[in-house]
Short mmCIF file of C-alpha atoms in Angstrom, two decimals:
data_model
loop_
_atom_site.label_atom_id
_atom_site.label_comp_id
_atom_site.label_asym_id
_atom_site.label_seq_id
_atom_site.Cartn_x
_atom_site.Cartn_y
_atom_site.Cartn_z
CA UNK A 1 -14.96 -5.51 27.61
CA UNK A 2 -14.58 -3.59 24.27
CA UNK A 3 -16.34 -0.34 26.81
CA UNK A 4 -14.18 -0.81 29.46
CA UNK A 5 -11.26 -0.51 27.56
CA UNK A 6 -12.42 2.35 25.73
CA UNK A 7 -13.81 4.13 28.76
CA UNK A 8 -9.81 3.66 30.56
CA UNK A 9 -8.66 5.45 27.07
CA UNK A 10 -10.74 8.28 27.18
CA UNK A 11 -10.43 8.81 30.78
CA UNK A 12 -6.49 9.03 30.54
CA UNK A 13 -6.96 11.35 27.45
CA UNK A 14 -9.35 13.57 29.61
CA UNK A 15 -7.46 13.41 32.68
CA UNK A 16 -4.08 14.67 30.87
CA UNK A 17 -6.14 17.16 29.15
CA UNK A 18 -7.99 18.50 32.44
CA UNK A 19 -4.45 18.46 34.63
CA UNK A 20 -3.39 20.75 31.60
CA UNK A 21 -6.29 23.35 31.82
CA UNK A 22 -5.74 23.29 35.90
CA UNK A 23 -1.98 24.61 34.76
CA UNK A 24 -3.04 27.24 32.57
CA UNK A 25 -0.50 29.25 34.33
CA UNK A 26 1.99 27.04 33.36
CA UNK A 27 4.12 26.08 30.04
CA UNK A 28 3.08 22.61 28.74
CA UNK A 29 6.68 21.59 29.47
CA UNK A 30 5.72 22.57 33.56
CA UNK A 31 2.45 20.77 33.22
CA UNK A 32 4.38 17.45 31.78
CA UNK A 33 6.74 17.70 33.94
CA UNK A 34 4.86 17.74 37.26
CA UNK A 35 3.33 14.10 35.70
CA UNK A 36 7.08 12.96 35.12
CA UNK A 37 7.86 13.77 38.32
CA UNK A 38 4.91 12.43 40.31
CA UNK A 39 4.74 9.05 38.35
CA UNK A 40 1.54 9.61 37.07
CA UNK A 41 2.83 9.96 33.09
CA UNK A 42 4.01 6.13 33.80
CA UNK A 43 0.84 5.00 36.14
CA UNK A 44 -1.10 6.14 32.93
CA UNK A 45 1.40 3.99 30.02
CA UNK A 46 0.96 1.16 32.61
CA UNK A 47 -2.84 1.42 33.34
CA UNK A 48 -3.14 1.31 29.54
CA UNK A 49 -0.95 -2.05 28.79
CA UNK A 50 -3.17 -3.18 31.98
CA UNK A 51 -6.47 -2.65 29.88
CA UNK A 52 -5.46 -3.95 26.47
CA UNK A 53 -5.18 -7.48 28.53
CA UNK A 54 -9.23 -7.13 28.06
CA UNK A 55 -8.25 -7.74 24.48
CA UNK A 56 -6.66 -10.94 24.72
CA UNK A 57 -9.31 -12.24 27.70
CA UNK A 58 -12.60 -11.17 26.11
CA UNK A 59 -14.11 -11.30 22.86
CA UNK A 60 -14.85 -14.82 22.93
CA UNK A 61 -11.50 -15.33 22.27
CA UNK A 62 -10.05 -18.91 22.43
CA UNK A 63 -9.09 -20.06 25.68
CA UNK A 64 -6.12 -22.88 24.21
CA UNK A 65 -2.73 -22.16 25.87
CA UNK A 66 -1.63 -21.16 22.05
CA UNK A 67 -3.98 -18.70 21.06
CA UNK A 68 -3.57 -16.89 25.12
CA UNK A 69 0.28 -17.17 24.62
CA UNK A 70 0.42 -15.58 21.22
CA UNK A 71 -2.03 -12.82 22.51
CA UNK A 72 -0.32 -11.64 25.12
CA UNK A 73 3.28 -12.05 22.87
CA UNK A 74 1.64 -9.86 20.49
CA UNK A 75 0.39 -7.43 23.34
CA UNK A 76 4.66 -7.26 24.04
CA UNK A 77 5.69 -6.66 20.59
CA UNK A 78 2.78 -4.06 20.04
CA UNK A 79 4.42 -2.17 23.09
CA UNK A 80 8.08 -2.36 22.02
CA UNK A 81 6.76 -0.80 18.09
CA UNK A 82 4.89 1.75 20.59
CA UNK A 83 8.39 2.70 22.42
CA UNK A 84 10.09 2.94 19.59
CA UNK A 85 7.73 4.85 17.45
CA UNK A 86 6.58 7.53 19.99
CA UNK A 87 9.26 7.78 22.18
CA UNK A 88 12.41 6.94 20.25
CA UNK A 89 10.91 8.20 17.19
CA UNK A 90 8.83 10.84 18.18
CA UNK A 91 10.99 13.99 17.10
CA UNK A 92 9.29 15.32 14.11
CA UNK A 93 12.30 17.36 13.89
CA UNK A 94 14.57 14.55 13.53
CA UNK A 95 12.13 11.56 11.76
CA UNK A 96 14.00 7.99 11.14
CA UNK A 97 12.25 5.56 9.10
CA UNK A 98 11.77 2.62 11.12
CA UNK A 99 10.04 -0.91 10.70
CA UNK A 100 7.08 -0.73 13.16
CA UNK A 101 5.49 -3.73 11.05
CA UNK A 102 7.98 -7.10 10.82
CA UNK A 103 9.15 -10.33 11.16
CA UNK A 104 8.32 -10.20 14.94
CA UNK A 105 5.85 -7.33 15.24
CA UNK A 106 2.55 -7.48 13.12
CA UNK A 107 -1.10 -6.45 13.82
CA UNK A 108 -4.11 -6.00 11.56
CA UNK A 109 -3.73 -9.66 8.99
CA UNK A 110 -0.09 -7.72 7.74
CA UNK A 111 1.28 -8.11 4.72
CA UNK A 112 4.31 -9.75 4.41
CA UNK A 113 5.12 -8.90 0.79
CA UNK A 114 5.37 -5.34 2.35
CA UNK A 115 7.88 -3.78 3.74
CA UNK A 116 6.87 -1.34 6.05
CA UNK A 117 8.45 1.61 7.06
CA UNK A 118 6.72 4.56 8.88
CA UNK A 119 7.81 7.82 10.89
CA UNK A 120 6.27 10.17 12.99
CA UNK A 121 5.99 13.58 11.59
CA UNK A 122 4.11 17.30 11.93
CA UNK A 123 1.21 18.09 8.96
CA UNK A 124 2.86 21.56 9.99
CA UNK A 125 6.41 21.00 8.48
CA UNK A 126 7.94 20.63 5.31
CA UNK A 127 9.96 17.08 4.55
CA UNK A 128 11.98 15.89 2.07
CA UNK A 129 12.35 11.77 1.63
CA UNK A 130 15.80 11.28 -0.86
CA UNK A 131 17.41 7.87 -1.56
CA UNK A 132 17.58 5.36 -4.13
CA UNK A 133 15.69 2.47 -5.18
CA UNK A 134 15.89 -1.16 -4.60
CA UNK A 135 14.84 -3.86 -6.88
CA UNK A 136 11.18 -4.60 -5.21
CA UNK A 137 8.42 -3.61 -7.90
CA UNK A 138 7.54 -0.31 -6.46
CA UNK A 139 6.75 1.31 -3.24
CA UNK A 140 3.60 3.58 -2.40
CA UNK A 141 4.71 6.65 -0.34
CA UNK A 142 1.65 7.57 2.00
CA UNK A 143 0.90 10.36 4.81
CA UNK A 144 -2.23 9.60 7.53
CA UNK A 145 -4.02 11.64 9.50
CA UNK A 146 -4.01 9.75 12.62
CA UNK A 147 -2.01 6.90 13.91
CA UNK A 148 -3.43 3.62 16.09
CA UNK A 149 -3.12 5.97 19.14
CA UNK A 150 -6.27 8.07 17.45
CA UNK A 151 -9.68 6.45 17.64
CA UNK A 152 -8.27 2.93 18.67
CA UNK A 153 -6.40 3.14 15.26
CA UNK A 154 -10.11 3.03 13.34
CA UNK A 155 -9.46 5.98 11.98
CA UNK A 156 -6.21 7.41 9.67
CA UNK A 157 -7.46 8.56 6.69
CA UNK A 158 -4.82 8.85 4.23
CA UNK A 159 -3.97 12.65 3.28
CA UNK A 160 -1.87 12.02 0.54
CA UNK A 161 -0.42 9.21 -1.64
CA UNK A 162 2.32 8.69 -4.19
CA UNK A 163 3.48 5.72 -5.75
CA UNK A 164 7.32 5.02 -7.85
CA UNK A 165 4.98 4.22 -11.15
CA UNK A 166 3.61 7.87 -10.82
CA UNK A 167 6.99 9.25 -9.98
CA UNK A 168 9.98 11.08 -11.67
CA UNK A 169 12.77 8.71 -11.18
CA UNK A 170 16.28 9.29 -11.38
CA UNK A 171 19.84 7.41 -12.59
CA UNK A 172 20.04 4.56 -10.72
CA UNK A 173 16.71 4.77 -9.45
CA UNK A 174 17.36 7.80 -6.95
CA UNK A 175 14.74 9.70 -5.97
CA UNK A 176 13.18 12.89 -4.45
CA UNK A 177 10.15 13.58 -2.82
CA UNK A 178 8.74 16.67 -1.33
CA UNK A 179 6.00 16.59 1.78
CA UNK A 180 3.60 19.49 2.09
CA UNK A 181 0.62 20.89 2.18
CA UNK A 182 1.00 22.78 -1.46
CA UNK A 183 1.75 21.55 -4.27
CA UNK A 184 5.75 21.76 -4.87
CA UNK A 185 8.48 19.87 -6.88
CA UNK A 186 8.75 17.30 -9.15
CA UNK A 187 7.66 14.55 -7.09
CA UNK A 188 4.85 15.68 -4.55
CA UNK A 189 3.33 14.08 -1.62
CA UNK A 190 0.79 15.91 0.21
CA UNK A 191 0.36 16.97 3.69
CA UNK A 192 -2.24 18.37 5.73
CA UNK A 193 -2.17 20.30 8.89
CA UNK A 194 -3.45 16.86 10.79
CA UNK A 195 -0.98 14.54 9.15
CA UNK A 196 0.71 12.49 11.83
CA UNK A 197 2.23 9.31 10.41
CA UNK A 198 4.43 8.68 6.88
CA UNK A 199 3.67 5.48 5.79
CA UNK A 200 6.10 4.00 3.17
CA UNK A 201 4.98 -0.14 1.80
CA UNK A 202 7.74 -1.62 -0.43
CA UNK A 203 6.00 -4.06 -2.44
CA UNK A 204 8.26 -7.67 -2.62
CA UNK A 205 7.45 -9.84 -5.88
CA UNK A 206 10.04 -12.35 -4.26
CA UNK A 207 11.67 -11.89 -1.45
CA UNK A 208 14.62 -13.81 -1.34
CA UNK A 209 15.78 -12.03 -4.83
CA UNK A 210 14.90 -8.54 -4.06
CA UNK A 211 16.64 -5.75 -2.68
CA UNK A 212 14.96 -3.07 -0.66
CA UNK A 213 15.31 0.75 -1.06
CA UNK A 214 17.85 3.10 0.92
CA UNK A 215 15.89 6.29 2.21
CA UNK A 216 15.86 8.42 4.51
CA UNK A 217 13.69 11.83 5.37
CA UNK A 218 14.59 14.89 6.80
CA UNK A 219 12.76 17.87 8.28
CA UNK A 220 13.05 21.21 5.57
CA UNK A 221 11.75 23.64 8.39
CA UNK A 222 13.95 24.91 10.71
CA UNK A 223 13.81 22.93 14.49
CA UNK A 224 13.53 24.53 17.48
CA UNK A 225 13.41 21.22 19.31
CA UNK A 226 15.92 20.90 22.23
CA UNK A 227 18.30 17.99 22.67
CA UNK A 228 17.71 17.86 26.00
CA UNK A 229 14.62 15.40 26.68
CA UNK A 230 11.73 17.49 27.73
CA UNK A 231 8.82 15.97 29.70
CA UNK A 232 6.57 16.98 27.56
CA UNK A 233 7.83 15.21 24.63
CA UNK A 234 8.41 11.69 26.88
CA UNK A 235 4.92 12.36 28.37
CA UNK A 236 3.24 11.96 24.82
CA UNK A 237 5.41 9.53 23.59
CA UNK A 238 4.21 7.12 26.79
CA UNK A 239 1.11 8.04 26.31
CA UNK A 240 0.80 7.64 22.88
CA UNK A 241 2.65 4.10 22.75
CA UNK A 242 0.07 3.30 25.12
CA UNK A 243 -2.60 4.38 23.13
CA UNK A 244 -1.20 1.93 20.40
CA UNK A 245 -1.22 -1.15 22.73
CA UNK A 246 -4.69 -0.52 23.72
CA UNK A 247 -6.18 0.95 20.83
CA UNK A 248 -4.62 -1.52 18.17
CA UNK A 249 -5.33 -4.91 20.33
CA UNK A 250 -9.24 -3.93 20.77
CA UNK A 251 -9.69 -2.88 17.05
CA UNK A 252 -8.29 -5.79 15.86
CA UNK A 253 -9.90 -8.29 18.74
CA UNK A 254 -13.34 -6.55 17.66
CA UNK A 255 -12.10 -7.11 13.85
CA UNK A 256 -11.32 -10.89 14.75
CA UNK A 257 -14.54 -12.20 16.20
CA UNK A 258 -16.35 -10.48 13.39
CA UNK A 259 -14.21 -12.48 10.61
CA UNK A 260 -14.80 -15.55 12.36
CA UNK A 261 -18.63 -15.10 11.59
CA UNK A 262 -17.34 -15.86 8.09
CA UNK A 263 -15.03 -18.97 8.83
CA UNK A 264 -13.65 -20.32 5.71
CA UNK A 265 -14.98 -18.16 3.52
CA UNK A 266 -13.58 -14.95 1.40
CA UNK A 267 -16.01 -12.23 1.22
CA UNK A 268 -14.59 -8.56 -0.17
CA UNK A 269 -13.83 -6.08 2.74
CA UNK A 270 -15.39 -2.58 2.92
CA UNK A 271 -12.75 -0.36 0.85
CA UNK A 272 -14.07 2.84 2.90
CA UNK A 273 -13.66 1.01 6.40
CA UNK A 274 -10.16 -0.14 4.85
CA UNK A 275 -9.60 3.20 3.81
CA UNK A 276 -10.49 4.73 7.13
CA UNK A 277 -7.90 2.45 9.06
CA UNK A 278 -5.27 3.41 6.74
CA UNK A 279 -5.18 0.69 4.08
CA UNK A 280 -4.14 0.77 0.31
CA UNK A 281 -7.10 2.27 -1.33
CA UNK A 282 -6.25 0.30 -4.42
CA UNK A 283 -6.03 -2.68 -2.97
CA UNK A 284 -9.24 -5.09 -2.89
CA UNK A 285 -9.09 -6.73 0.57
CA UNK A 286 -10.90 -9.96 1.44
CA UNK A 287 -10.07 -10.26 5.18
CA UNK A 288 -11.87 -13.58 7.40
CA UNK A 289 -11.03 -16.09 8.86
CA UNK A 290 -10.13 -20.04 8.40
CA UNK A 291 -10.73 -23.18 10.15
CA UNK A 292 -8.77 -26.93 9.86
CA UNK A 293 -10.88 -29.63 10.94
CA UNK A 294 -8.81 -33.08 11.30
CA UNK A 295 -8.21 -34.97 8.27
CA UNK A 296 -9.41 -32.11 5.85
CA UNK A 297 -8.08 -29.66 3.83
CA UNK A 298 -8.87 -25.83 2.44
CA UNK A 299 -8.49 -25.26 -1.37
CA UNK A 300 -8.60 -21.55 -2.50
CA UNK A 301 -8.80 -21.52 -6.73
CA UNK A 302 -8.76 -18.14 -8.46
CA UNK A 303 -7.97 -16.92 -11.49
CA UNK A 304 -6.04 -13.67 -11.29
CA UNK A 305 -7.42 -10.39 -13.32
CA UNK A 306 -4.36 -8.09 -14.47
CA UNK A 307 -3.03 -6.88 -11.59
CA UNK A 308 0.53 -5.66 -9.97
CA UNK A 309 0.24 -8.48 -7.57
CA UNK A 310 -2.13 -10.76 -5.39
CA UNK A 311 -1.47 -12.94 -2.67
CA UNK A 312 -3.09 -15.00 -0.05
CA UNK A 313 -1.91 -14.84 3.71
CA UNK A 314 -2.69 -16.97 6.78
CA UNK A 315 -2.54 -15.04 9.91
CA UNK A 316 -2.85 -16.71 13.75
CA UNK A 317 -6.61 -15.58 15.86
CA UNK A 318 -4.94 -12.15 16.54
CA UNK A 319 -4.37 -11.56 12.89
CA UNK A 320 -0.53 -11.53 12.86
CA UNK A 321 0.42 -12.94 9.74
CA UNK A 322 2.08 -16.59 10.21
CA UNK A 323 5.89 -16.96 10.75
CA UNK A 324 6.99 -16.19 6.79
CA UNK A 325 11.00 -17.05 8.04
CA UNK A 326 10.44 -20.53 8.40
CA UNK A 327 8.28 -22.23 6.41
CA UNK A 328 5.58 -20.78 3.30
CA UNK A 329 2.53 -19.09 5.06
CA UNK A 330 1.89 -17.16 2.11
CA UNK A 331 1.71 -17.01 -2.13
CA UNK A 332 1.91 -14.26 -4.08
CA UNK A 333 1.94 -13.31 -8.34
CA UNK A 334 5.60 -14.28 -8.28
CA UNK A 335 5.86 -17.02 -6.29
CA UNK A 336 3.04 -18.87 -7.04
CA UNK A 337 2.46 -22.09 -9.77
CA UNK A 338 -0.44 -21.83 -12.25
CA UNK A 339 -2.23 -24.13 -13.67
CA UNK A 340 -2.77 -24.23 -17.43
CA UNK A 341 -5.76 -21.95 -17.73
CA UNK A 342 -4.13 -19.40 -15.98
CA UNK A 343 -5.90 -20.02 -12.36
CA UNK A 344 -4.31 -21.03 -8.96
CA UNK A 345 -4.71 -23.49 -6.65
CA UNK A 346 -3.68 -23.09 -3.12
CA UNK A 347 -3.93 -25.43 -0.72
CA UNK A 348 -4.08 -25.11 3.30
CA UNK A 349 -3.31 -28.25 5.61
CA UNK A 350 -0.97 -29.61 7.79
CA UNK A 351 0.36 -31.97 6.07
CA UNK A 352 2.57 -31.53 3.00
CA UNK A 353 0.49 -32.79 0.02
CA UNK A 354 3.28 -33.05 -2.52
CA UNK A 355 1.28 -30.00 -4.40
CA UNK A 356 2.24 -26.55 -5.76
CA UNK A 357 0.86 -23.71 -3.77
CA UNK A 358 0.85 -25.26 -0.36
CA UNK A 359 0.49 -22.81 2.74
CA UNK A 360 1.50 -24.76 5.93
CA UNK A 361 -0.80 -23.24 9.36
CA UNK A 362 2.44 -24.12 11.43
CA UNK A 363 0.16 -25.65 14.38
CA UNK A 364 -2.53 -23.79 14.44
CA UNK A 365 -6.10 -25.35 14.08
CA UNK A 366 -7.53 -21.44 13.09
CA UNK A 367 -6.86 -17.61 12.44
CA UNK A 368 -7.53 -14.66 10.21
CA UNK A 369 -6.61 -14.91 6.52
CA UNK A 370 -6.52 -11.95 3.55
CA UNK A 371 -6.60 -12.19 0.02
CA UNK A 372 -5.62 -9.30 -1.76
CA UNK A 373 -6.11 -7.88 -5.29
CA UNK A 374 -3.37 -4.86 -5.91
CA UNK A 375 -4.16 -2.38 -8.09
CA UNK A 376 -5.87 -5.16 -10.40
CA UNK A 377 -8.48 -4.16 -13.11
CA UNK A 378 -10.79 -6.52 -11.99
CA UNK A 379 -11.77 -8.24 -8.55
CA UNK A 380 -12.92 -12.12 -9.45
CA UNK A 381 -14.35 -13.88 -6.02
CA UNK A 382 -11.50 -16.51 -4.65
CA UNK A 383 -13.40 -19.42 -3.89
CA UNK A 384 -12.48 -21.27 -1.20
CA UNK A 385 -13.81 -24.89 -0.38
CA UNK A 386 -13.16 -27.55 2.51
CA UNK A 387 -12.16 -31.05 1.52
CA UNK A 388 -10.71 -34.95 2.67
CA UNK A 389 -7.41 -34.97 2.86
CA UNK A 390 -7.74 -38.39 0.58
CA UNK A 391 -9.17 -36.39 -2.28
CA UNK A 392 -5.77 -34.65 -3.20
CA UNK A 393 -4.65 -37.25 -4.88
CA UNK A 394 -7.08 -36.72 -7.54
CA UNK A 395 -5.03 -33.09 -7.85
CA UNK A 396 -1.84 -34.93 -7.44
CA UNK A 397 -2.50 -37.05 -10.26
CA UNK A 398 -4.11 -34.10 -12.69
CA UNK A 399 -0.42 -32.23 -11.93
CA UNK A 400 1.27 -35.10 -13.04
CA UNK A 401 -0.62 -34.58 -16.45
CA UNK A 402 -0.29 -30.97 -16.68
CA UNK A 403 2.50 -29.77 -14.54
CA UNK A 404 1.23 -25.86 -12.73
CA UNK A 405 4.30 -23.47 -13.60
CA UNK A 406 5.73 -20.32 -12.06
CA UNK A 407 5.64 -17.24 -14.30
CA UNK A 408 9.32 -15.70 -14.97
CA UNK A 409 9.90 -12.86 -12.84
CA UNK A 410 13.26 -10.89 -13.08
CA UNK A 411 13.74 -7.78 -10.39
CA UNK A 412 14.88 -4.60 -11.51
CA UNK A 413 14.91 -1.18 -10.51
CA UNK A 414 11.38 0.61 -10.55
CA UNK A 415 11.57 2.64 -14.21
CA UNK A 416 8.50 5.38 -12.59
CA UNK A 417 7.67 8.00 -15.51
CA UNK A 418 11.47 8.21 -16.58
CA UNK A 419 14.54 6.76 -15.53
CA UNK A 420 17.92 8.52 -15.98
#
């Protein structure tokens, strides 16, 4: 399945790039626009949402009505963030930071104490991001090379990275930030000539107390982009959002199935594979995958290392992090209780076990998880252990004794290297 899907990928890539060379009298705006025209820019979008089905039927994947119905939702919402990345956002004169990652579009066992913003943008041209601060902890300001329409999203290798405690930050936490590919002003994030993506992750220590930043980025070199839509531009953008459908579903399928191999268990994830798909480089990732048998429940005990934060997410089989509106699918540094030594205890069942630290799987029986050290200067093994359901009260009865507390957490305005 995995080949077939890649094979349909590289055969649209070579087909656009072989109608091109049979043009080579013509502009690339004549070549587009003879695909526009014919149909054959949107027979290629649609042959590619066709082929990413292979990612929801194959793989071993589950075969419950759930698991299917959540797959192919997530194949919907990975094509909306495709039309609205590439197509509505795919003026590199003109970037707009948008939320491809969110409440109702995730992919890859997401974050939620990020908030993600990305935009499209040319390793060519000069940028400037300007805005000011919210309240979250800090953000980490990052440009790829490559987006999930390169390599079936295996491979965007971060070009440059800048983060608000390595930053010069102004009155009222307003800030400044230059993009190019040599070194220039105050605050500096680098480009290079095969940068395609700005990646910006606001980091939430609680969510419901935080306020996000206000930025925005604008193009420094002068655009000689029409208004007018130009075939071109559309064909890409298709083709491209398609490329994300396809490309994100079977890296993530392929990333599934091998998790499950270590089912309720929490071993470290390579840093340079993480690296290469366009994760945090200092974050310690521990992605796999969990399992609820009746009448039993999953304890997770750690003891956190100095860190900036940590947290602990429960994601469905597709790795889409659990629906964080409704009910607590996820802990984190700030929102979690500790017990007296320091260490955590989180718990994992469906049933509410009157504890601290509870995660509820909202239905599900199974799915990815990730536990996450952040910038931490250690990286202690979670341990993570199955166990009857009647054996919490023996925790229930040890909190009574010695009540786990939340450490005080009051948000403020990132202070970076100075603050006006």
């Amino acid at each position: 399945m995995m080949r077939k899907i890649l094979a349909l990928i590289l055969k649209i890539q070579k087909q656009s790039a072989a109608g091109k060379l049979r043009r080579r009298g013509l502009s690339s705006e004549e070549a587009a626009s003879g695909n526009i025209i014919s149909g054959k820019s949107w027979d290629d979008f649609c042959d590619l949402l066709k082929a990413a089905g292979g990612s929801i039927l194959g793989f071993d994947s589950p075969m419950d009505s759930l698991t299917r119905s959540e797959g192919f939702r997530y194949l919907s919402r990975l094509t909306r963030a495709g039309l609205e990345n590439f197509v509505e956002g795919g003026n590199t004169g003109a970037p707009i930071l948008r939320r491809l990652v969110h409440e109702t579009v995730k992919m890859g066992n997401d974050n939620p104490d990020f908030y993600y913003k990305s935009t499209i943008i040319d390793g060519h041209r000069r940028y400037r991001i300007t805005g000011h601060l919210g309240t979250t902890p800090f953000l980490i300001f990052s440009t790829q090379e490559g987006d999930y329409s390169d390599s079936a999203g295996a491979s965007m290798p971060i070009a440059g990275q800048l983060s608000t405690d390595e930053m010069l930050i102004g009155e009222n936490g307003r800030i400044e930030i230059i993009l190019s590919n040599e070194r220039e002003g105050e605050n500096w994030l680098r480009t290079t000539p095969e940068t395609k993506m700005l990646m910006v992750r606001e980091l939430f220590g609680d969510r419901d107390r935080e306020r996000t930043s206000e930025l925005r980025v604008e193009a420094l070199d002068k655009s000689t982009d029409s208004e007018i839509l130009e075939s071109r531009h559309l064909e890409d953008g298709l083709n491209r959002a398609g490329q994300l459908v396809a490309g994100a579903s079977l890296m993530f399928a392929r990333w599934s199935r091998e998790f499950a191999g270590t089912t309720n268990q929490l071993p470290r994830f390579d840093q340079a594979r993480s690296d290469a798909a366009g994760g945090d480089p200092l974050m310690a990732y521990y992605h796999s995958y969990w399992s609820l048998k009746p009448g039993k429940a999953l304890v997770v005990e750690a003891t956190p290392p100095e860190c900036a934060t940590w947290n602990l997410v429960l994601s469905n089989h597709w790795l889409e992090s659990l629906d964080y509106r409704y009910s607590q699918i996820h802990v984190n540094k700030h929102t979690a209780y500790y017990r007296p030594d320091g260490s955590v205890r989180i718990l994992i069942c469906h049933e509410d076990p009157e504890l601290p630290n509870w995660l509820h799987p909202q239905g599900h029986d199974f799915g990815g998880m990730c536990f996450r050290w952040n910038r931490a200067d250690s990286y202690p093994q979670p341990i993570i252990r199955e166990i009857d359901m009647s054996r919490l009260s023996i925790f229930r009865d040890e909190e009574s004794q010695s009540p786990a507390k939340k450490m005080q957490y009051t948000p403020s305005i990132p202070k970076g290297l100075k603050n006006g």
